[in-house]
Amino acid sequence: AKPKPGTNILIALTQEEETGGKGMPVMAAKLPAHAAAIVGEPTKMQPCIAQKGLLIAKLTVAGKTAHASRPQQGKNAIMLLAEDILRLQKLASGKLPSHPLLGKVTITPTMMTGGSARNVVPAHAEAILDIRTIPGAHQEILTLLNKTVKSTITPLSIRLVPKATAKTANIAKLAAKASGKRFISSTGMSDWAFLSCPAVKIGPGDPTLSHTKQERISETEYKKAVKVYTAIMEEYT
């Protein structure tokens, strides 16, 4: 590529994106100032200009133990947790914050633990929530959760923030022009979460095959990607 005078191109190769995103935060702190970025994730070469964030939280309920033959003497933490899960279900079906490209915030219970024995009323129960957030409603969603459930809420991860780039941003317009495709959004995570500049996620490959045995990039896709990336770099000012 032959970028325009005054435009410097930096290629940053990161690692561990799939196993906790440990590579990019370290690299981002060492990168020189940058005005825009292309995030090379599989999008079928469609320019992605919005990406949901990820917030992981734990619900904890304290009950009171008792023998299961006398449940009235205890306080069943699993039942109390189940009531909160139903409250979250009602919340999720209602008016959660929404984004024109990304849609609504989603709240998904993905793990539950509780109880110590078959014949004992559980005194403790926990659930893990996978919360996919949108710009303007990341940490703020924790306030909404605290108003909704009776469980104790503990944030486990809040660093993977949502991202959005305006359609009018130079990098977005160039990506759309070079690819000839419409803008899309993404519910999946990427190293974009650690960038503070306008960015577009675009790359060869089918995102639905990511992290599967079928994940692949054809030679045709690869060559098209090279042309698109080159066009963006040569036109950027």
Tab-separated table of C-alpha atoms in Angstrom:
chain	number	residue	atom	x	y	z
A	1	ALA	CA	0.000	0.000	0.000
A	2	LYS	CA	1.070	3.577	-0.672
A	3	PRO	CA	-0.618	5.787	1.925
A	4	LYS	CA	-1.030	9.497	1.343
A	5	PRO	CA	1.772	11.799	2.541
A	6	GLY	CA	1.593	12.345	6.286
A	7	THR	CA	-0.342	9.142	6.922
A	8	ASN	CA	1.514	6.449	8.841
A	9	ILE	CA	0.295	2.852	8.876
A	10	LEU	CA	0.929	0.633	11.910
A	11	ILE	CA	0.208	-3.098	11.922
A	12	ALA	CA	-0.307	-4.514	15.424
A	13	LEU	CA	-0.375	-8.313	15.779
A	14	THR	CA	-1.990	-9.320	19.055
A	15	GLN	CA	-2.339	-12.588	20.930
A	16	GLU	CA	-4.620	-14.242	23.508
A	17	GLU	CA	-7.769	-12.500	22.239
A	18	GLU	CA	-9.685	-15.777	22.504
A	19	THR	CA	-8.414	-16.666	25.977
A	20	GLY	CA	-9.137	-13.530	27.966
A	21	GLY	CA	-8.005	-10.637	25.796
A	22	LYS	CA	-4.704	-10.215	27.619
A	23	GLY	CA	-2.598	-9.207	24.622
A	24	MET	CA	-4.213	-6.022	23.341
A	25	PRO	CA	-4.399	-4.094	26.658
A	26	VAL	CA	-0.628	-4.455	27.032
A	27	MET	CA	0.034	-3.506	23.417
A	28	ALA	CA	-2.426	-0.585	23.407
A	29	ALA	CA	-0.515	1.058	26.240
A	30	LYS	CA	2.657	0.983	24.146
A	31	LEU	CA	1.250	2.048	20.777
A	32	PRO	CA	1.909	5.570	19.480
A	33	ALA	CA	-1.091	7.877	19.112
A	34	HIS	CA	-3.413	6.685	16.358
A	35	ALA	CA	-6.366	8.391	14.663
A	36	ALA	CA	-8.255	5.309	13.469
A	37	ALA	CA	-8.062	1.539	13.388
A	38	ILE	CA	-9.130	-1.523	11.443
A	39	VAL	CA	-9.867	-4.570	13.593
A	40	GLY	CA	-9.204	-7.680	11.528
A	41	GLU	CA	-11.994	-9.994	12.619
A	42	PRO	CA	-14.099	-12.201	10.302
A	43	THR	CA	-17.103	-10.227	9.033
A	44	LYS	CA	-17.379	-11.523	5.438
A	45	MET	CA	-15.723	-8.187	4.614
A	46	GLN	CA	-18.756	-6.248	5.794
A	47	PRO	CA	-17.772	-3.095	7.721
A	48	CYS	CA	-18.856	-3.491	11.338
A	49	ILE	CA	-19.235	-0.146	13.130
A	50	ALA	CA	-20.795	-1.228	16.432
A	51	GLN	CA	-19.922	-3.957	18.904
A	52	LYS	CA	-21.615	-4.968	22.133
A	53	GLY	CA	-19.731	-4.943	25.399
A	54	LEU	CA	-19.544	-7.749	27.947
A	55	LEU	CA	-20.243	-7.373	31.633
A	56	ILE	CA	-20.053	-10.441	33.864
A	57	ALA	CA	-21.760	-10.327	37.254
A	58	LYS	CA	-22.442	-12.763	40.075
A	59	LEU	CA	-25.688	-12.997	42.030
A	60	THR	CA	-25.293	-14.296	45.584
A	61	VAL	CA	-28.110	-15.302	47.928
A	62	ALA	CA	-27.772	-16.183	51.610
A	63	GLY	CA	-30.441	-18.423	53.096
A	64	LYS	CA	-30.723	-20.575	56.208
A	65	THR	CA	-29.939	-24.256	56.397
A	66	ALA	CA	-32.408	-26.861	57.663
A	67	HIS	CA	-33.217	-30.516	57.091
A	68	ALA	CA	-35.179	-31.063	53.889
A	69	SER	CA	-37.896	-32.862	55.869
A	70	ARG	CA	-38.502	-29.605	57.756
A	71	PRO	CA	-38.033	-26.961	55.036
A	72	GLN	CA	-40.155	-24.438	56.926
A	73	GLN	CA	-37.358	-24.133	59.476
A	74	GLY	CA	-34.918	-22.916	56.848
A	75	LYS	CA	-34.645	-20.340	54.116
A	76	ASN	CA	-34.031	-21.930	50.718
A	77	ALA	CA	-31.343	-19.931	48.916
A	78	ILE	CA	-31.971	-21.738	45.626
A	79	MET	CA	-35.646	-20.770	45.671
A	80	LEU	CA	-34.738	-17.160	46.462
A	81	LEU	CA	-32.228	-17.134	43.615
A	82	ALA	CA	-34.819	-18.631	41.266
A	83	GLU	CA	-37.183	-15.779	42.130
A	84	ASP	CA	-34.489	-13.293	41.125
A	85	ILE	CA	-33.859	-15.152	37.864
A	86	LEU	CA	-37.569	-14.788	37.077
A	87	ARG	CA	-37.350	-11.075	37.890
A	88	LEU	CA	-34.495	-10.803	35.399
A	89	GLN	CA	-36.536	-12.679	32.814
A	90	LYS	CA	-39.313	-10.146	33.230
A	91	LEU	CA	-36.808	-7.293	32.998
A	92	ALA	CA	-35.263	-8.759	29.829
A	93	SER	CA	-38.660	-8.966	28.150
A	94	GLY	CA	-39.389	-5.346	29.005
A	95	LYS	CA	-37.770	-2.034	28.224
A	96	LEU	CA	-34.047	-2.544	28.472
A	97	PRO	CA	-31.741	0.060	26.888
A	98	SER	CA	-31.515	-0.330	23.101
A	99	HIS	CA	-29.199	0.761	20.273
A	100	PRO	CA	-30.238	1.330	16.618
A	101	LEU	CA	-27.646	-1.150	15.325
A	102	LEU	CA	-26.973	-3.443	18.277
A	103	GLY	CA	-30.486	-3.840	19.606
A	104	LYS	CA	-31.280	-4.357	23.281
A	105	VAL	CA	-29.030	-5.132	26.191
A	106	THR	CA	-29.237	-8.872	26.908
A	107	ILE	CA	-29.022	-10.485	30.349
A	108	THR	CA	-28.372	-14.225	30.317
A	109	PRO	CA	-27.925	-16.434	33.406
A	110	THR	CA	-25.294	-18.968	32.327
A	111	MET	CA	-24.292	-20.784	35.531
A	112	MET	CA	-25.970	-21.639	38.847
A	113	THR	CA	-24.617	-23.337	41.960
A	114	GLY	CA	-26.104	-24.038	45.361
A	115	GLY	CA	-26.700	-26.631	48.020
A	116	SER	CA	-24.438	-29.014	49.881
A	117	ALA	CA	-26.466	-32.224	50.109
A	118	ARG	CA	-29.622	-33.861	48.756
A	119	ASN	CA	-31.486	-33.632	52.061
A	120	VAL	CA	-30.391	-30.175	53.241
A	121	VAL	CA	-32.147	-26.861	52.596
A	122	PRO	CA	-29.439	-24.789	50.872
A	123	ALA	CA	-28.118	-21.777	52.738
A	124	HIS	CA	-26.166	-20.411	49.794
A	125	ALA	CA	-26.724	-20.076	46.039
A	126	GLU	CA	-25.010	-18.221	43.210
A	127	ALA	CA	-25.627	-17.446	39.561
A	128	ILE	CA	-23.395	-15.971	36.876
A	129	LEU	CA	-24.864	-13.436	34.459
A	130	ASP	CA	-23.530	-12.802	30.957
A	131	ILE	CA	-24.662	-9.263	30.096
A	132	ARG	CA	-24.143	-7.890	26.595
A	133	THR	CA	-24.184	-4.116	26.790
A	134	ILE	CA	-24.490	-1.193	24.388
A	135	PRO	CA	-22.847	2.261	24.270
A	136	GLY	CA	-24.248	4.406	27.068
A	137	ALA	CA	-25.469	1.428	29.086
A	138	HIS	CA	-22.482	-0.553	30.357
A	139	GLN	CA	-21.806	-0.056	34.052
A	140	GLU	CA	-25.159	1.736	34.234
A	141	ILE	CA	-26.879	-1.633	33.800
A	142	LEU	CA	-25.602	-2.640	37.244
A	143	THR	CA	-27.719	0.114	38.788
A	144	LEU	CA	-30.768	-1.293	37.023
A	145	LEU	CA	-29.967	-4.810	38.225
A	146	ASN	CA	-29.608	-3.656	41.818
A	147	LYS	CA	-33.082	-2.146	41.608
A	148	THR	CA	-34.499	-5.376	40.170
A	149	VAL	CA	-33.111	-8.259	42.229
A	150	LYS	CA	-32.783	-8.953	45.949
A	151	SER	CA	-29.546	-10.890	45.563
A	152	THR	CA	-26.164	-9.341	46.202
A	153	ILE	CA	-24.597	-8.342	42.867
A	154	THR	CA	-20.831	-8.566	42.414
A	155	PRO	CA	-19.289	-7.363	39.114
A	156	LEU	CA	-16.674	-9.882	37.970
A	157	SER	CA	-15.632	-8.142	34.740
A	158	ILE	CA	-16.501	-4.691	33.382
A	159	ARG	CA	-13.466	-3.974	31.171
A	160	LEU	CA	-14.926	-5.170	27.845
A	161	VAL	CA	-16.834	-2.021	26.988
A	162	PRO	CA	-19.189	-1.588	24.003
A	163	LYS	CA	-17.980	0.321	20.958
A	164	ALA	CA	-19.543	2.324	18.133
A	165	THR	CA	-18.117	4.391	15.285
A	166	ALA	CA	-20.213	6.996	13.482
A	167	LYS	CA	-21.173	6.206	9.891
A	168	THR	CA	-19.744	9.601	8.967
A	169	ALA	CA	-16.294	8.848	10.401
A	170	ASN	CA	-13.595	8.791	7.734
A	171	ILE	CA	-12.527	5.225	8.511
A	172	ALA	CA	-16.148	4.031	8.305
A	173	LYS	CA	-16.841	5.735	4.980
A	174	LEU	CA	-13.646	4.372	3.458
A	175	ALA	CA	-14.388	0.836	4.658
A	176	ALA	CA	-17.881	0.981	3.161
A	177	LYS	CA	-16.546	2.355	-0.132
A	178	ALA	CA	-13.716	-0.160	-0.403
A	179	SER	CA	-15.840	-3.180	0.475
A	180	GLY	CA	-18.967	-2.094	-1.376
A	181	LYS	CA	-21.046	-3.476	1.474
A	182	ARG	CA	-23.461	-2.056	4.025
A	183	PHE	CA	-22.637	-1.408	7.672
A	184	ILE	CA	-23.316	-4.137	10.215
A	185	SER	CA	-23.024	-4.576	13.977
A	186	SER	CA	-21.665	-7.374	16.147
A	187	THR	CA	-22.724	-8.996	19.402
A	188	GLY	CA	-19.376	-10.785	19.702
A	189	MET	CA	-16.282	-9.448	21.410
A	190	SER	CA	-12.909	-8.473	19.936
A	191	ASP	CA	-9.823	-6.406	20.739
A	192	TRP	CA	-11.773	-3.356	19.580
A	193	ALA	CA	-12.896	-3.091	23.203
A	194	PHE	CA	-9.433	-1.815	24.116
A	195	LEU	CA	-9.165	0.889	21.441
A	196	SER	CA	-10.150	4.506	22.053
A	197	CYS	CA	-10.078	5.766	18.448
A	198	PRO	CA	-12.712	5.442	15.696
A	199	ALA	CA	-12.498	1.893	14.362
A	200	VAL	CA	-14.124	-0.538	11.962
A	201	LYS	CA	-14.150	-4.292	12.421
A	202	ILE	CA	-13.748	-5.891	9.005
A	203	GLY	CA	-12.086	-9.027	7.735
A	204	PRO	CA	-12.368	-12.183	5.652
A	205	GLY	CA	-14.121	-15.253	6.983
A	206	ASP	CA	-17.529	-16.177	8.348
A	207	PRO	CA	-18.056	-15.043	11.966
A	208	THR	CA	-20.531	-17.879	12.578
A	209	LEU	CA	-17.649	-20.339	12.138
A	210	SER	CA	-15.364	-18.654	14.676
A	211	HIS	CA	-13.942	-21.020	17.317
A	212	THR	CA	-15.193	-24.088	15.447
A	213	LYS	CA	-13.438	-26.854	13.509
A	214	GLN	CA	-14.836	-25.328	10.328
A	215	GLU	CA	-13.202	-21.912	10.858
A	216	ARG	CA	-11.364	-21.015	7.668
A	217	ILE	CA	-10.530	-18.336	5.091
A	218	SER	CA	-10.516	-19.148	1.395
A	219	GLU	CA	-7.825	-17.878	-0.961
A	220	THR	CA	-10.458	-15.805	-2.758
A	221	GLU	CA	-11.550	-14.163	0.502
A	222	TYR	CA	-7.946	-13.482	1.432
A	223	LYS	CA	-7.171	-11.750	-1.869
A	224	LYS	CA	-10.316	-9.630	-1.641
A	225	ALA	CA	-9.384	-8.601	1.905
A	226	VAL	CA	-5.945	-7.473	0.736
A	227	LYS	CA	-7.556	-5.264	-1.915
A	228	VAL	CA	-10.019	-3.748	0.575
A	229	TYR	CA	-7.384	-3.087	3.238
A	230	THR	CA	-5.052	-1.585	0.627
A	231	ALA	CA	-7.778	0.729	-0.682
A	232	ILE	CA	-8.572	1.952	2.833
A	233	MET	CA	-4.926	2.609	3.664
A	234	GLU	CA	-4.244	4.433	0.403
A	235	GLU	CA	-7.312	6.665	0.689
A	236	TYR	CA	-7.099	7.504	4.391
A	237	THR	CA	-6.137	11.067	5.274
